[in-house]
Amino acid sequence: MAIQDNPFEISYSGHTLKVESVRTGKSVVYKITNARKPGVFYLTRARDAEGHYFWTSIPEGRPEQAASIGMLIEEKIKV
């Protein structure tokens, strides 16, 4: 997966999100922040048992947001 220069912005549900990528060993974790709302959201790409990639939140529990925001990140960095 390509890494975009840090930080970059994406638009999601009418909000501008700042995205920063951090390499952690062999993985890349994306830190998502929204200037209008406090808090941080983390994403990474994982592989299922069949070898298919999917986006997941850290900690898990926000699969819809992870998939939607992950696709926007992919479009931005041209995975």
JSON list of C-alpha atoms in Angstrom, two decimals:
[
{"chain": "A", "resi": 1, "resn": "MET", "atom": "CA", "xyz": [0.00, 0.00, 0.00]},
{"chain": "A", "resi": 2, "resn": "ALA", "atom": "CA", "xyz": [1.29, 3.45, -0.85]},
{"chain": "A", "resi": 3, "resn": "ILE", "atom": "CA", "xyz": [1.68, 5.98, 1.92]},
{"chain": "A", "resi": 4, "resn": "GLN", "atom": "CA", "xyz": [0.42, 9.51, 1.34]},
{"chain": "A", "resi": 5, "resn": "ASP", "atom": "CA", "xyz": [2.46, 12.46, 2.61]},
{"chain": "A", "resi": 6, "resn": "ASN", "atom": "CA", "xyz": [1.23, 13.39, 6.07]},
{"chain": "A", "resi": 7, "resn": "PRO", "atom": "CA", "xyz": [-1.23, 14.82, 6.85]},
{"chain": "A", "resi": 8, "resn": "PHE", "atom": "CA", "xyz": [-3.91, 14.93, 4.15]},
{"chain": "A", "resi": 9, "resn": "GLU", "atom": "CA", "xyz": [-7.63, 15.65, 4.19]},
{"chain": "A", "resi": 10, "resn": "ILE", "atom": "CA", "xyz": [-10.71, 13.82, 3.00]},
{"chain": "A", "resi": 11, "resn": "SER", "atom": "CA", "xyz": [-14.38, 14.78, 3.01]},
{"chain": "A", "resi": 12, "resn": "TYR", "atom": "CA", "xyz": [-16.80, 12.43, 4.78]},
{"chain": "A", "resi": 13, "resn": "SER", "atom": "CA", "xyz": [-20.49, 13.06, 5.53]},
{"chain": "A", "resi": 14, "resn": "GLY", "atom": "CA", "xyz": [-20.11, 16.80, 5.14]},
{"chain": "A", "resi": 15, "resn": "HIS", "atom": "CA", "xyz": [-17.02, 16.97, 7.38]},
{"chain": "A", "resi": 16, "resn": "THR", "atom": "CA", "xyz": [-13.38, 17.52, 6.57]},
{"chain": "A", "resi": 17, "resn": "LEU", "atom": "CA", "xyz": [-11.26, 14.86, 8.22]},
{"chain": "A", "resi": 18, "resn": "LYS", "atom": "CA", "xyz": [-7.50, 15.08, 8.72]},
{"chain": "A", "resi": 19, "resn": "VAL", "atom": "CA", "xyz": [-5.73, 11.78, 8.03]},
{"chain": "A", "resi": 20, "resn": "GLU", "atom": "CA", "xyz": [-2.24, 10.94, 9.23]},
{"chain": "A", "resi": 21, "resn": "SER", "atom": "CA", "xyz": [-0.52, 7.65, 8.43]},
{"chain": "A", "resi": 22, "resn": "VAL", "atom": "CA", "xyz": [1.82, 5.92, 10.87]},
{"chain": "A", "resi": 23, "resn": "ARG", "atom": "CA", "xyz": [3.87, 2.87, 9.96]},
{"chain": "A", "resi": 24, "resn": "THR", "atom": "CA", "xyz": [3.91, 0.32, 12.79]},
{"chain": "A", "resi": 25, "resn": "GLY", "atom": "CA", "xyz": [6.18, -2.53, 11.81]},
{"chain": "A", "resi": 26, "resn": "LYS", "atom": "CA", "xyz": [4.65, -4.08, 8.70]},
{"chain": "A", "resi": 27, "resn": "SER", "atom": "CA", "xyz": [1.30, -2.31, 9.14]},
{"chain": "A", "resi": 28, "resn": "VAL", "atom": "CA", "xyz": [0.04, 1.20, 8.52]},
{"chain": "A", "resi": 29, "resn": "VAL", "atom": "CA", "xyz": [-2.41, 2.79, 10.94]},
{"chain": "A", "resi": 30, "resn": "TYR", "atom": "CA", "xyz": [-4.41, 5.86, 9.94]},
{"chain": "A", "resi": 31, "resn": "LYS", "atom": "CA", "xyz": [-5.25, 8.45, 12.58]},
{"chain": "A", "resi": 32, "resn": "ILE", "atom": "CA", "xyz": [-8.46, 10.30, 11.68]},
{"chain": "A", "resi": 33, "resn": "THR", "atom": "CA", "xyz": [-9.39, 13.58, 13.37]},
{"chain": "A", "resi": 34, "resn": "ASN", "atom": "CA", "xyz": [-12.30, 15.93, 12.82]},
{"chain": "A", "resi": 35, "resn": "ALA", "atom": "CA", "xyz": [-11.63, 19.55, 13.77]},
{"chain": "A", "resi": 36, "resn": "ARG", "atom": "CA", "xyz": [-15.31, 20.09, 14.56]},
{"chain": "A", "resi": 37, "resn": "LYS", "atom": "CA", "xyz": [-15.63, 17.11, 16.91]},
{"chain": "A", "resi": 38, "resn": "PRO", "atom": "CA", "xyz": [-13.25, 16.08, 19.66]},
{"chain": "A", "resi": 39, "resn": "GLY", "atom": "CA", "xyz": [-11.73, 12.63, 19.55]},
{"chain": "A", "resi": 40, "resn": "VAL", "atom": "CA", "xyz": [-9.62, 10.44, 17.32]},
{"chain": "A", "resi": 41, "resn": "PHE", "atom": "CA", "xyz": [-10.54, 7.46, 15.16]},
{"chain": "A", "resi": 42, "resn": "TYR", "atom": "CA", "xyz": [-7.95, 4.87, 14.06]},
{"chain": "A", "resi": 43, "resn": "LEU", "atom": "CA", "xyz": [-8.15, 2.65, 10.97]},
{"chain": "A", "resi": 44, "resn": "THR", "atom": "CA", "xyz": [-6.04, -0.04, 9.40]},
{"chain": "A", "resi": 45, "resn": "ARG", "atom": "CA", "xyz": [-6.37, -2.59, 6.63]},
{"chain": "A", "resi": 46, "resn": "ALA", "atom": "CA", "xyz": [-6.52, -6.21, 7.70]},
{"chain": "A", "resi": 47, "resn": "ARG", "atom": "CA", "xyz": [-6.82, -9.54, 5.91]},
{"chain": "A", "resi": 48, "resn": "ASP", "atom": "CA", "xyz": [-9.52, -12.13, 6.52]},
{"chain": "A", "resi": 49, "resn": "ALA", "atom": "CA", "xyz": [-9.02, -15.91, 6.53]},
{"chain": "A", "resi": 50, "resn": "GLU", "atom": "CA", "xyz": [-9.47, -16.05, 2.74]},
{"chain": "A", "resi": 51, "resn": "GLY", "atom": "CA", "xyz": [-6.83, -13.37, 2.16]},
{"chain": "A", "resi": 52, "resn": "HIS", "atom": "CA", "xyz": [-9.23, -10.52, 1.29]},
{"chain": "A", "resi": 53, "resn": "TYR", "atom": "CA", "xyz": [-8.39, -7.06, 2.58]},
{"chain": "A", "resi": 54, "resn": "PHE", "atom": "CA", "xyz": [-10.87, -5.01, 4.59]},
{"chain": "A", "resi": 55, "resn": "TRP", "atom": "CA", "xyz": [-10.79, -1.83, 6.64]},
{"chain": "A", "resi": 56, "resn": "THR", "atom": "CA", "xyz": [-11.22, -2.06, 10.40]},
{"chain": "A", "resi": 57, "resn": "SER", "atom": "CA", "xyz": [-11.29, 0.39, 13.27]},
{"chain": "A", "resi": 58, "resn": "ILE", "atom": "CA", "xyz": [-8.96, 0.20, 16.24]},
{"chain": "A", "resi": 59, "resn": "PRO", "atom": "CA", "xyz": [-10.44, -0.92, 18.54]},
{"chain": "A", "resi": 60, "resn": "GLU", "atom": "CA", "xyz": [-12.95, -2.86, 16.46]},
{"chain": "A", "resi": 61, "resn": "GLY", "atom": "CA", "xyz": [-16.61, -1.93, 16.58]},
{"chain": "A", "resi": 62, "resn": "ARG", "atom": "CA", "xyz": [-17.14, 0.70, 13.88]},
{"chain": "A", "resi": 63, "resn": "PRO", "atom": "CA", "xyz": [-17.15, -1.42, 10.70]},
{"chain": "A", "resi": 64, "resn": "GLU", "atom": "CA", "xyz": [-19.42, 0.82, 8.61]},
{"chain": "A", "resi": 65, "resn": "GLN", "atom": "CA", "xyz": [-17.35, 3.94, 9.29]},
{"chain": "A", "resi": 66, "resn": "ALA", "atom": "CA", "xyz": [-14.12, 2.02, 8.80]},
{"chain": "A", "resi": 67, "resn": "ALA", "atom": "CA", "xyz": [-15.23, 0.72, 5.39]},
{"chain": "A", "resi": 68, "resn": "SER", "atom": "CA", "xyz": [-16.52, 4.09, 4.19]},
{"chain": "A", "resi": 69, "resn": "ILE", "atom": "CA", "xyz": [-13.58, 6.17, 5.39]},
{"chain": "A", "resi": 70, "resn": "GLY", "atom": "CA", "xyz": [-11.14, 3.47, 4.30]},
{"chain": "A", "resi": 71, "resn": "MET", "atom": "CA", "xyz": [-12.44, 3.63, 0.73]},
{"chain": "A", "resi": 72, "resn": "LEU", "atom": "CA", "xyz": [-11.95, 7.41, 0.73]},
{"chain": "A", "resi": 73, "resn": "ILE", "atom": "CA", "xyz": [-8.38, 6.93, 1.92]},
{"chain": "A", "resi": 74, "resn": "GLU", "atom": "CA", "xyz": [-7.80, 4.38, -0.86]},
{"chain": "A", "resi": 75, "resn": "GLU", "atom": "CA", "xyz": [-9.08, 6.85, -3.45]},
{"chain": "A", "resi": 76, "resn": "LYS", "atom": "CA", "xyz": [-6.78, 9.56, -2.10]},
{"chain": "A", "resi": 77, "resn": "ILE", "atom": "CA", "xyz": [-3.62, 7.45, -2.00]},
{"chain": "A", "resi": 78, "resn": "LYS", "atom": "CA", "xyz": [-4.45, 5.37, -5.09]},
{"chain": "A", "resi": 79, "resn": "VAL", "atom": "CA", "xyz": [-3.91, 1.96, -3.47]}
]
